[in-house]
Amino acid sequence: MERVDRCVVLVDAGYLLGAAASLLAGEPVRSRITVDHTALIQGLRELAEKDTERPLLRIYWFDGAPDRVPQPEHRRLRVMPRVTVRLGALTRSDGRWAQKGVDAAMHAELTELARNRACSDVVLVTGDGDLLPGLMSAKEHGVAVHLWAVQAADGDYNQSEDLVAEADERRVLDRAWITTAVRAKELTGVCAPQPVPRPEIAAILSAPLPEAALAAARTTAPEPARNGSRPAPAGEQPAAPATKGVPTPKDLASLRAPGGQTPQHPATATLRWSSDKGWIERPGAGPLGEPPETASLPTLAQLTSAEQRWADREEDITTVGGDPFEVGQVFARRWMERLPESAHAQKLSTLYPRIPHRIDGELLRYAARFGLLAHKDDQIDEHDRYAIRAGFWREIDVRAAAEHAPAGE
C-alpha cells in the first residue's frame, strides 16, 4: 500500500488549553481563558502544513466531557471542516476533574493511521508520556512524528522527556502564537453585568415592616451573641440582608413578617417576585402565582417556526458560547423578535424581576443545552441561574428602550 503524502494533527485539548491557561492566567484552569476555536483550528492547520510541507488530511480534537456528552465548544468544533472530535469521560476524584480514556483514544488513532499508511506526517500536541508507545509504533511504520509543546509558564518543560527524546521534530507554541486565539479572562468579581436599576425594587426593599411584625420582634428573646458580637437591643428589627442587582427569593424572603404575614409597602410599590414560587399568595394570581393577564404570554416554542428552530440550532452550535449571561440574552432576543405584538413585552415588564413560570422553565431548559448542568448533579447552581436571568432582563431592557426611543436617536 502506497503511503499518502499528507499530515494529520492530533490535539490533546486538556494539555493545549490547560497549558495555555497556565501561561496566560497563571493556573491551568480552562475557565480562566476564552478561546476563539475558529482561529485556533486555522492556526493549527496553517502551521502543520508549513512545518510538514504536506497538505492537511484532518485535525483530531481529543477532550473529556461529563458522560461523554458534547459541550458547546465540542459542538462548534465538530461541524468545522477537517475537524473530528473524539471524547473521553470527565470524572471527579478528590475534588479534581480528570480525563479518562483520552490517552487511549489518541494512542489508538495514532497507531491506526500509521498502520493504514493514511499519512506521512503526524503532529502531536500533547505532553503525556502515556503516548510514548503509540509514537514509537508510528515511527516504526515510517511516519514522521512532530511534537508540539505550549510554552511553559515557568520556562521549563511541560512535556514528558521521553516524548521529547523520541519525536522526530519539535516545536514550541509560544505566547505570541497562543494569543492569536486564546485570551485570559478578566476577573471582575461579579457573575455578570447587572440589569438597569429599577426604582420600585429599592422602594420594596426599603419599606418598613408592619407594626404587627415590630411587636412580635419586641416580645421575641434576642439570640445569644455569636463570636463575641453584641446582641441586638430589644425591639430593634434586624436589618434585611443587602441585595445585589435583581433580588432573589432569598433576598425578598427577609421582608416577610413573622407568622407568614405580608409586609406593607408604599402604595406606589408593587411587590414582584423572582421565578421561584411559594413565597407569597398574590391577589387574583393563578395556580403558579401569575396574574391572569400574564398567564397568556406565549413561550418561545410557541413563537418559533420549524425553519427558525433549525436556524436557532445552527446559531447555538456555531455562535453561542454558553456563558450563562449570554444564554439569557440570546433567549430573550429571540422571544422579543418573534412577539406578534409589543403588548406582550409590556405585560412581561410588569412582572420584573420575576419571569413567568412557563417562560422561566423554558429558559432554564434552554440553558441546560450548553452544559450548565454539567458537574453540578443535574442542577444549575444559584450563581448561574442568577446570571441567566440577569442576561434575560438586560436584553429585554435594551430592546424595550430601543423600541421606545424617538426616531433619529
CSV table of C-alpha atoms in Angstrom, one decimal:
chain,number,residue,atom,x,y,z
A,1,MET,CA,0.0,0.0,0.0
A,2,GLU,CA,1.4,3.3,-1.0
A,3,ARG,CA,1.7,6.0,1.7
A,4,VAL,CA,-0.2,9.2,1.2
A,5,ASP,CA,1.8,12.4,1.5
A,6,ARG,CA,-0.3,14.4,3.9
A,7,CYS,CA,-0.3,15.4,7.5
A,8,VAL,CA,-2.6,14.7,10.4
A,9,VAL,CA,-2.8,16.7,13.7
A,10,LEU,CA,-3.8,15.0,17.0
A,11,VAL,CA,-4.6,17.5,19.7
A,12,ASP,CA,-4.9,16.7,23.4
A,13,ALA,CA,-7.2,19.6,24.3
A,14,GLY,CA,-6.7,19.2,28.0
A,15,TYR,CA,-3.0,19.7,27.6
A,16,LEU,CA,-3.2,22.5,25.0
A,17,LEU,CA,-5.8,24.6,26.8
A,18,GLY,CA,-4.6,23.8,30.3
A,19,ALA,CA,-1.0,24.8,29.4
A,20,ALA,CA,-2.4,28.0,27.7
A,21,ALA,CA,-4.3,28.9,30.8
A,22,SER,CA,-1.2,28.4,32.9
A,23,LEU,CA,0.8,30.6,30.6
A,24,LEU,CA,-1.8,33.4,30.3
A,25,ALA,CA,-3.8,33.3,33.5
A,26,GLY,CA,-1.3,31.7,36.0
A,27,GLU,CA,-3.2,28.5,36.7
A,28,PRO,CA,-4.2,25.5,34.5
A,29,VAL,CA,-7.9,26.2,34.7
A,30,ARG,CA,-9.7,26.4,31.4
A,31,SER,CA,-12.5,28.5,32.8
A,32,ARG,CA,-9.9,31.3,33.2
A,33,ILE,CA,-9.5,31.7,29.4
A,34,THR,CA,-11.6,32.4,26.4
A,35,VAL,CA,-10.9,30.5,23.1
A,36,ASP,CA,-11.6,31.5,19.5
A,37,HIS,CA,-11.9,28.0,18.2
A,38,THR,CA,-12.1,29.0,14.6
A,39,ALA,CA,-8.9,31.0,14.8
A,40,LEU,CA,-7.2,28.2,16.8
A,41,ILE,CA,-8.1,25.5,14.3
A,42,GLN,CA,-7.0,27.7,11.4
A,43,GLY,CA,-3.7,28.4,13.1
A,44,LEU,CA,-3.1,24.7,13.8
A,45,ARG,CA,-3.8,23.9,10.1
A,46,GLU,CA,-1.5,26.6,8.7
A,47,LEU,CA,1.4,25.8,11.0
A,48,ALA,CA,1.1,22.0,10.4
A,49,GLU,CA,1.1,22.4,6.6
A,50,LYS,CA,4.1,24.8,6.9
A,51,ASP,CA,6.1,22.5,9.2
A,52,THR,CA,5.4,19.2,7.4
A,53,GLU,CA,5.2,20.6,3.9
A,54,ARG,CA,2.2,18.4,3.4
A,55,PRO,CA,-1.5,19.2,2.9
A,56,LEU,CA,-3.7,18.5,5.9
A,57,LEU,CA,-5.9,15.4,6.0
A,58,ARG,CA,-7.6,16.1,9.3
A,59,ILE,CA,-7.3,17.5,12.8
A,60,TYR,CA,-8.4,15.2,15.6
A,61,TRP,CA,-9.5,17.0,18.7
A,62,PHE,CA,-9.4,14.8,21.9
A,63,ASP,CA,-11.1,16.0,25.0
A,64,GLY,CA,-13.0,14.9,28.1
A,65,ALA,CA,-16.7,15.6,28.8
A,66,PRO,CA,-19.1,14.5,31.5
A,67,ASP,CA,-20.7,11.2,30.4
A,68,ARG,CA,-19.0,11.9,27.0
A,69,VAL,CA,-21.8,14.4,26.2
A,70,PRO,CA,-20.5,17.1,23.8
A,71,GLN,CA,-20.2,20.5,25.4
A,72,PRO,CA,-20.8,23.8,23.4
A,73,GLU,CA,-17.1,24.0,22.3
A,74,HIS,CA,-17.3,20.4,21.1
A,75,ARG,CA,-20.4,21.1,19.1
A,76,ARG,CA,-18.8,24.0,17.4
A,77,LEU,CA,-15.6,22.1,16.6
A,78,ARG,CA,-17.2,19.0,15.2
A,79,VAL,CA,-19.0,20.9,12.4
A,80,MET,CA,-15.8,22.7,11.3
A,81,PRO,CA,-14.2,21.4,8.1
A,82,ARG,CA,-11.4,18.8,8.5
A,83,VAL,CA,-12.1,18.5,12.3
A,84,THR,CA,-13.1,15.3,14.1
A,85,VAL,CA,-13.9,15.4,17.8
A,86,ARG,CA,-13.2,12.3,20.0
A,87,LEU,CA,-14.5,12.5,23.6
A,88,GLY,CA,-13.4,10.6,26.6
A,89,ALA,CA,-15.0,10.8,30.0
A,90,LEU,CA,-14.6,13.6,32.6
A,91,THR,CA,-14.7,12.3,36.2
A,92,ARG,CA,-14.2,13.9,39.6
A,93,SER,CA,-11.9,12.5,42.2
A,94,ASP,CA,-10.7,14.1,45.4
A,95,GLY,CA,-12.2,17.4,44.3
A,96,ARG,CA,-10.4,17.5,41.0
A,97,TRP,CA,-11.6,16.8,37.5
A,98,ALA,CA,-9.7,14.2,35.4
A,99,GLN,CA,-10.0,12.9,31.8
A,100,LYS,CA,-10.5,9.2,31.3
A,101,GLY,CA,-9.9,7.4,28.0
A,102,VAL,CA,-8.4,10.4,26.1
A,103,ASP,CA,-4.9,9.0,26.0
A,104,ALA,CA,-6.1,5.6,25.0
A,105,ALA,CA,-8.2,7.1,22.1
A,106,MET,CA,-5.2,9.1,20.9
A,107,HIS,CA,-3.0,6.1,21.0
A,108,ALA,CA,-5.5,4.0,19.1
A,109,GLU,CA,-5.9,6.7,16.4
A,110,LEU,CA,-2.2,7.3,16.0
A,111,THR,CA,-1.3,3.6,15.5
A,112,GLU,CA,-4.3,3.1,13.2
A,113,LEU,CA,-3.3,6.0,11.0
A,114,ALA,CA,0.3,4.8,10.8
A,115,ARG,CA,-0.7,1.1,10.2
A,116,ASN,CA,-3.0,2.1,7.3
A,117,ARG,CA,-0.5,4.5,5.8
A,118,ALA,CA,-3.1,7.2,5.9
A,119,CYS,CA,-0.4,9.9,6.2
A,120,SER,CA,3.2,10.6,6.0
A,121,ASP,CA,3.5,13.1,9.0
A,122,VAL,CA,1.7,13.3,12.3
A,123,VAL,CA,1.7,16.3,14.6
A,124,LEU,CA,1.1,15.6,18.2
A,125,VAL,CA,0.0,18.4,20.5
A,126,THR,CA,0.4,16.7,23.9
A,127,GLY,CA,2.7,16.3,26.9
A,128,ASP,CA,1.6,12.9,28.2
A,129,GLY,CA,4.2,10.2,28.3
A,130,ASP,CA,1.5,7.6,28.0
A,131,LEU,CA,1.5,8.2,24.3
A,132,LEU,CA,5.1,7.1,24.0
A,133,PRO,CA,4.3,3.5,22.8
A,134,GLY,CA,2.0,4.9,20.1
A,135,LEU,CA,4.6,7.4,19.0
A,136,MET,CA,7.2,4.7,18.7
A,137,SER,CA,4.8,2.5,16.8
A,138,ALA,CA,4.1,5.3,14.3
A,139,LYS,CA,7.8,5.8,13.7
A,140,GLU,CA,8.2,2.0,13.0
A,141,HIS,CA,5.6,2.3,10.3
A,142,GLY,CA,7.6,5.1,8.6
A,143,VAL,CA,5.6,8.1,9.9
A,144,ALA,CA,7.5,11.3,10.8
A,145,VAL,CA,6.3,12.5,14.2
A,146,HIS,CA,6.3,16.2,15.0
A,147,LEU,CA,5.8,17.0,18.7
A,148,TRP,CA,4.4,20.4,19.6
A,149,ALA,CA,4.5,21.9,23.1
A,150,VAL,CA,2.9,25.0,24.6
A,151,GLN,CA,5.4,27.5,26.1
A,152,ALA,CA,5.6,26.7,29.8
A,153,ALA,CA,4.8,29.4,32.2
A,154,ASP,CA,8.0,28.7,34.3
A,155,GLY,CA,10.2,28.3,31.2
A,156,ASP,CA,10.7,24.6,31.9
A,157,TYR,CA,9.4,21.5,30.0
A,158,ASN,CA,5.7,20.7,30.4
A,159,GLN,CA,6.0,17.5,28.4
A,160,SER,CA,7.3,14.0,29.0
A,161,GLU,CA,11.1,14.0,28.4
A,162,ASP,CA,10.7,10.5,26.8
A,163,LEU,CA,8.2,12.0,24.2
A,164,VAL,CA,10.7,14.8,23.5
A,165,ALA,CA,13.5,12.4,23.1
A,166,GLU,CA,11.6,10.1,20.7
A,167,ALA,CA,10.0,12.8,18.5
A,168,ASP,CA,11.5,13.4,15.0
A,169,GLU,CA,10.8,17.2,15.1
A,170,ARG,CA,9.8,19.5,17.9
A,171,ARG,CA,8.2,23.0,18.1
A,172,VAL,CA,7.1,25.2,20.9
A,173,LEU,CA,3.9,27.2,20.5
A,174,ASP,CA,4.9,30.5,22.2
A,175,ARG,CA,2.9,33.2,23.8
A,176,ALA,CA,2.6,35.2,20.6
A,177,TRP,CA,1.1,32.3,18.7
A,178,ILE,CA,-1.2,31.2,21.6
A,179,THR,CA,-2.6,34.7,22.0
A,180,THR,CA,-3.9,34.8,18.4
A,181,ALA,CA,-6.7,32.6,19.5
A,182,VAL,CA,-6.7,32.5,23.4
A,183,ARG,CA,-7.2,35.3,25.9
A,184,ALA,CA,-7.2,35.4,29.7
A,185,LYS,CA,-10.5,36.4,31.2
A,186,GLU,CA,-10.5,39.5,33.4
A,187,LEU,CA,-11.6,38.7,36.9
A,188,THR,CA,-14.3,41.2,37.7
A,189,GLY,CA,-15.6,39.7,41.0
A,190,VAL,CA,-19.2,39.6,39.8
A,191,CYS,CA,-21.1,36.9,37.9
A,192,ALA,CA,-22.5,39.2,35.2
A,193,PRO,CA,-23.2,42.8,34.4
A,194,GLN,CA,-26.2,44.0,36.5
A,195,PRO,CA,-29.5,44.9,34.9
A,196,VAL,CA,-30.6,48.5,34.8
A,197,PRO,CA,-31.6,49.7,38.3
A,198,ARG,CA,-35.3,49.7,39.0
A,199,PRO,CA,-36.6,52.3,41.5
A,200,GLU,CA,-39.6,50.1,42.5
A,201,ILE,CA,-37.2,47.4,43.8
A,202,ALA,CA,-35.5,50.0,46.0
A,203,ALA,CA,-38.9,51.1,47.3
A,204,ILE,CA,-39.8,47.5,48.2
A,205,LEU,CA,-36.5,46.7,50.0
A,206,SER,CA,-36.6,50.0,52.0
A,207,ALA,CA,-40.2,49.5,53.1
A,208,PRO,CA,-40.7,49.2,56.9
A,209,LEU,CA,-42.2,46.1,58.4
A,210,PRO,CA,-45.8,46.4,59.7
A,211,GLU,CA,-46.5,47.2,63.3
A,212,ALA,CA,-47.5,43.6,64.0
A,213,ALA,CA,-44.0,42.4,63.0
A,214,LEU,CA,-42.3,45.0,65.2
A,215,ALA,CA,-44.5,44.0,68.1
A,216,ALA,CA,-43.6,40.4,67.6
A,217,ALA,CA,-39.9,41.3,67.4
A,218,ARG,CA,-40.2,43.1,70.8
A,219,THR,CA,-41.6,40.0,72.5
A,220,THR,CA,-39.1,37.6,71.0
A,221,ALA,CA,-36.0,37.0,73.1
A,222,PRO,CA,-32.8,38.1,71.4
A,223,GLU,CA,-30.5,35.4,70.1
A,224,PRO,CA,-27.3,34.7,72.0
A,225,ALA,CA,-24.3,36.7,70.8
A,226,ARG,CA,-22.1,34.8,68.4
A,227,ASN,CA,-18.3,35.3,68.1
A,228,GLY,CA,-18.4,37.9,70.7
A,229,SER,CA,-20.8,40.2,68.9
A,230,ARG,CA,-23.3,42.4,70.8
A,231,PRO,CA,-26.9,41.1,70.9
A,232,ALA,CA,-29.4,43.3,69.2
A,233,PRO,CA,-31.4,45.6,71.7
A,234,ALA,CA,-34.9,44.5,72.4
A,235,GLY,CA,-37.4,45.9,69.9
A,236,GLU,CA,-34.7,46.6,67.3
A,237,GLN,CA,-35.6,45.0,64.0
A,238,PRO,CA,-32.6,43.1,62.4
A,239,ALA,CA,-31.6,44.7,59.1
A,240,ALA,CA,-32.6,42.8,55.9
A,241,PRO,CA,-29.6,41.4,54.1
A,242,ALA,CA,-28.2,43.6,51.4
A,243,THR,CA,-29.1,42.6,47.9
A,244,LYS,CA,-27.2,43.0,44.6
A,245,GLY,CA,-28.9,43.8,41.4
A,246,VAL,CA,-32.2,41.8,40.9
A,247,PRO,CA,-33.4,40.5,44.3
A,248,THR,CA,-33.7,36.7,44.6
A,249,PRO,CA,-36.5,35.0,46.6
A,250,LYS,CA,-34.0,34.5,49.4
A,251,ASP,CA,-33.4,38.3,49.5
A,252,LEU,CA,-37.1,39.1,49.4
A,253,ALA,CA,-38.0,36.5,52.0
A,254,SER,CA,-36.2,38.5,54.6
A,255,LEU,CA,-39.0,41.1,54.3
A,256,ARG,CA,-41.7,38.7,55.3
A,257,ALA,CA,-43.3,39.4,58.7
A,258,PRO,CA,-43.2,36.6,61.3
A,259,GLY,CA,-46.2,34.3,61.2
A,260,GLY,CA,-46.4,34.5,57.4
A,261,GLN,CA,-48.0,37.9,57.3
A,262,THR,CA,-47.3,40.0,54.2
A,263,PRO,CA,-45.2,43.2,54.8
A,264,GLN,CA,-46.8,46.5,54.0
A,265,HIS,CA,-45.2,48.5,51.2
A,266,PRO,CA,-45.6,52.0,49.8
A,267,ALA,CA,-48.7,52.5,47.7
A,268,THR,CA,-46.6,53.2,44.7
A,269,ALA,CA,-44.6,50.0,45.0
A,270,THR,CA,-45.7,46.7,43.6
A,271,LEU,CA,-44.2,43.5,45.1
A,272,ARG,CA,-42.7,41.4,42.3
A,273,TRP,CA,-41.1,38.0,42.9
A,274,SER,CA,-38.4,36.1,41.2
A,275,SER,CA,-39.0,32.9,39.3
A,276,ASP,CA,-39.3,30.6,42.3
A,277,LYS,CA,-42.9,30.1,43.6
A,278,GLY,CA,-44.4,29.5,47.0
A,279,TRP,CA,-43.2,32.7,48.9
A,280,ILE,CA,-46.5,34.6,48.8
A,281,GLU,CA,-50.0,34.4,47.5
A,282,ARG,CA,-50.8,37.3,45.3
A,283,PRO,CA,-54.5,38.5,44.9
A,284,GLY,CA,-56.0,37.3,41.7
A,285,ALA,CA,-53.0,35.2,40.8
A,286,GLY,CA,-53.3,31.8,39.1
A,287,PRO,CA,-52.1,28.5,40.4
A,288,LEU,CA,-48.4,29.3,39.6
A,289,GLY,CA,-48.6,32.8,41.2
A,290,GLU,CA,-49.1,34.6,37.8
A,291,PRO,CA,-51.7,37.3,37.3
A,292,PRO,CA,-54.3,36.3,34.7
A,293,GLU,CA,-53.1,38.9,32.2
A,294,THR,CA,-49.6,37.4,32.0
A,295,ALA,CA,-50.7,33.7,32.0
A,296,SER,CA,-51.4,34.1,28.3
A,297,LEU,CA,-47.8,35.2,27.4
A,298,PRO,CA,-46.6,32.9,24.7
A,299,THR,CA,-43.5,30.8,25.2
A,300,LEU,CA,-40.6,30.9,22.8
A,301,ALA,CA,-41.5,27.4,21.5
A,302,GLN,CA,-45.0,28.7,20.5
A,303,LEU,CA,-43.4,31.6,18.7
A,304,THR,CA,-40.9,29.6,16.8
A,305,SER,CA,-41.4,28.0,13.4
A,306,ALA,CA,-39.7,24.9,12.1
A,307,GLU,CA,-37.4,27.0,9.9
A,308,GLN,CA,-36.5,29.2,12.9
A,309,ARG,CA,-35.9,26.2,15.1
A,310,TRP,CA,-33.3,24.9,12.6
A,311,ALA,CA,-31.7,28.3,12.3
A,312,ASP,CA,-31.6,28.6,16.1
A,313,ARG,CA,-29.8,25.2,16.4
A,314,GLU,CA,-27.2,26.3,13.9
A,315,GLU,CA,-26.6,29.5,15.8
A,316,ASP,CA,-26.3,27.6,19.1
A,317,ILE,CA,-23.7,25.4,17.6
A,318,THR,CA,-21.6,27.9,15.7
A,319,THR,CA,-22.1,31.2,17.6
A,320,VAL,CA,-23.4,31.0,21.1
A,321,GLY,CA,-20.6,30.4,23.6
A,322,GLY,CA,-22.7,29.1,26.5
A,323,ASP,CA,-21.8,31.8,29.1
A,324,PRO,CA,-24.9,31.9,31.4
A,325,PHE,CA,-25.4,35.7,31.0
A,326,GLU,CA,-25.1,35.3,27.2
A,327,VAL,CA,-27.6,32.4,27.2
A,328,GLY,CA,-30.2,34.6,28.9
A,329,GLN,CA,-29.6,37.3,26.3
A,330,VAL,CA,-30.0,35.0,23.3
A,331,PHE,CA,-33.2,33.5,24.6
A,332,ALA,CA,-34.7,37.0,25.3
A,333,ARG,CA,-33.6,38.3,21.9
A,334,ARG,CA,-35.4,35.5,20.1
A,335,TRP,CA,-38.5,35.9,22.3
A,336,MET,CA,-38.7,39.7,21.7
A,337,GLU,CA,-38.0,39.4,17.9
A,338,ARG,CA,-40.8,36.9,17.4
A,339,LEU,CA,-43.6,38.5,19.5
A,340,PRO,CA,-46.6,39.3,17.3
A,341,GLU,CA,-47.3,42.5,19.3
A,342,SER,CA,-45.4,44.7,21.7
A,343,ALA,CA,-48.1,44.5,24.3
A,344,HIS,CA,-46.8,41.1,25.4
A,345,ALA,CA,-43.4,42.6,26.2
A,346,GLN,CA,-45.1,45.4,28.2
A,347,LYS,CA,-47.0,42.7,30.2
A,348,LEU,CA,-43.8,40.9,30.9
A,349,SER,CA,-42.1,44.1,32.2
A,350,THR,CA,-44.8,44.5,34.9
A,351,LEU,CA,-43.5,41.3,36.5
A,352,TYR,CA,-39.9,42.4,36.8
A,353,PRO,CA,-37.8,40.7,38.2
A,354,ARG,CA,-40.0,37.7,38.2
A,355,ILE,CA,-40.1,35.7,34.9
A,356,PRO,CA,-43.4,33.9,34.4
A,357,HIS,CA,-43.1,30.3,35.4
A,358,ARG,CA,-43.6,28.7,32.0
A,359,ILE,CA,-41.1,31.0,30.3
A,360,ASP,CA,-38.6,30.6,33.1
A,361,GLY,CA,-38.8,26.9,32.9
A,362,GLU,CA,-38.2,27.1,29.1
A,363,LEU,CA,-35.3,29.4,29.7
A,364,LEU,CA,-33.6,27.1,32.1
A,365,ARG,CA,-34.1,24.1,29.8
A,366,TYR,CA,-32.5,26.0,27.0
A,367,ALA,CA,-29.6,26.9,29.3
A,368,ALA,CA,-29.1,23.2,30.0
A,369,ARG,CA,-28.2,22.5,26.4
A,370,PHE,CA,-25.0,24.4,26.9
A,371,GLY,CA,-23.6,22.2,29.6
A,372,LEU,CA,-24.7,24.4,32.5
A,373,LEU,CA,-25.9,21.3,34.2
A,374,ALA,CA,-22.5,19.6,33.9
A,375,HIS,CA,-20.6,18.8,37.1
A,376,LYS,CA,-23.5,20.1,39.2
A,377,ASP,CA,-25.5,16.9,39.9
A,378,ASP,CA,-28.1,17.9,37.2
A,379,GLN,CA,-28.7,21.2,38.9
A,380,ILE,CA,-28.0,24.7,37.6
A,381,ASP,CA,-26.4,26.4,40.6
A,382,GLU,CA,-27.7,29.7,42.1
A,383,HIS,CA,-24.8,31.7,40.6
A,384,ASP,CA,-25.6,30.6,37.1
A,385,ARG,CA,-29.3,30.9,37.5
A,386,TYR,CA,-28.9,34.5,38.6
A,387,ALA,CA,-26.6,35.2,35.6
A,388,ILE,CA,-29.1,33.6,33.1
A,389,ARG,CA,-32.0,35.6,34.4
A,390,ALA,CA,-29.9,38.8,34.6
A,391,GLY,CA,-28.9,38.3,31.0
A,392,PHE,CA,-32.6,37.8,30.1
A,393,TRP,CA,-33.7,41.0,31.8
A,394,ARG,CA,-30.8,43.0,30.4
A,395,GLU,CA,-31.7,42.1,26.8
A,396,ILE,CA,-35.4,42.9,27.5
A,397,ASP,CA,-34.4,46.3,28.9
A,398,VAL,CA,-32.2,47.1,26.0
A,399,ARG,CA,-34.7,46.1,23.3
A,400,ALA,CA,-37.6,47.8,25.1
A,401,ALA,CA,-35.6,51.0,25.3
A,402,ALA,CA,-34.7,50.8,21.6
A,403,GLU,CA,-38.3,50.4,20.7
A,404,HIS,CA,-39.4,53.4,22.7
A,405,ALA,CA,-36.6,55.7,21.6
A,406,PRO,CA,-37.6,58.7,19.5
A,407,ALA,CA,-36.9,58.4,15.8
A,408,GLY,CA,-33.5,59.7,14.8
A,409,GLU,CA,-31.8,59.0,18.2
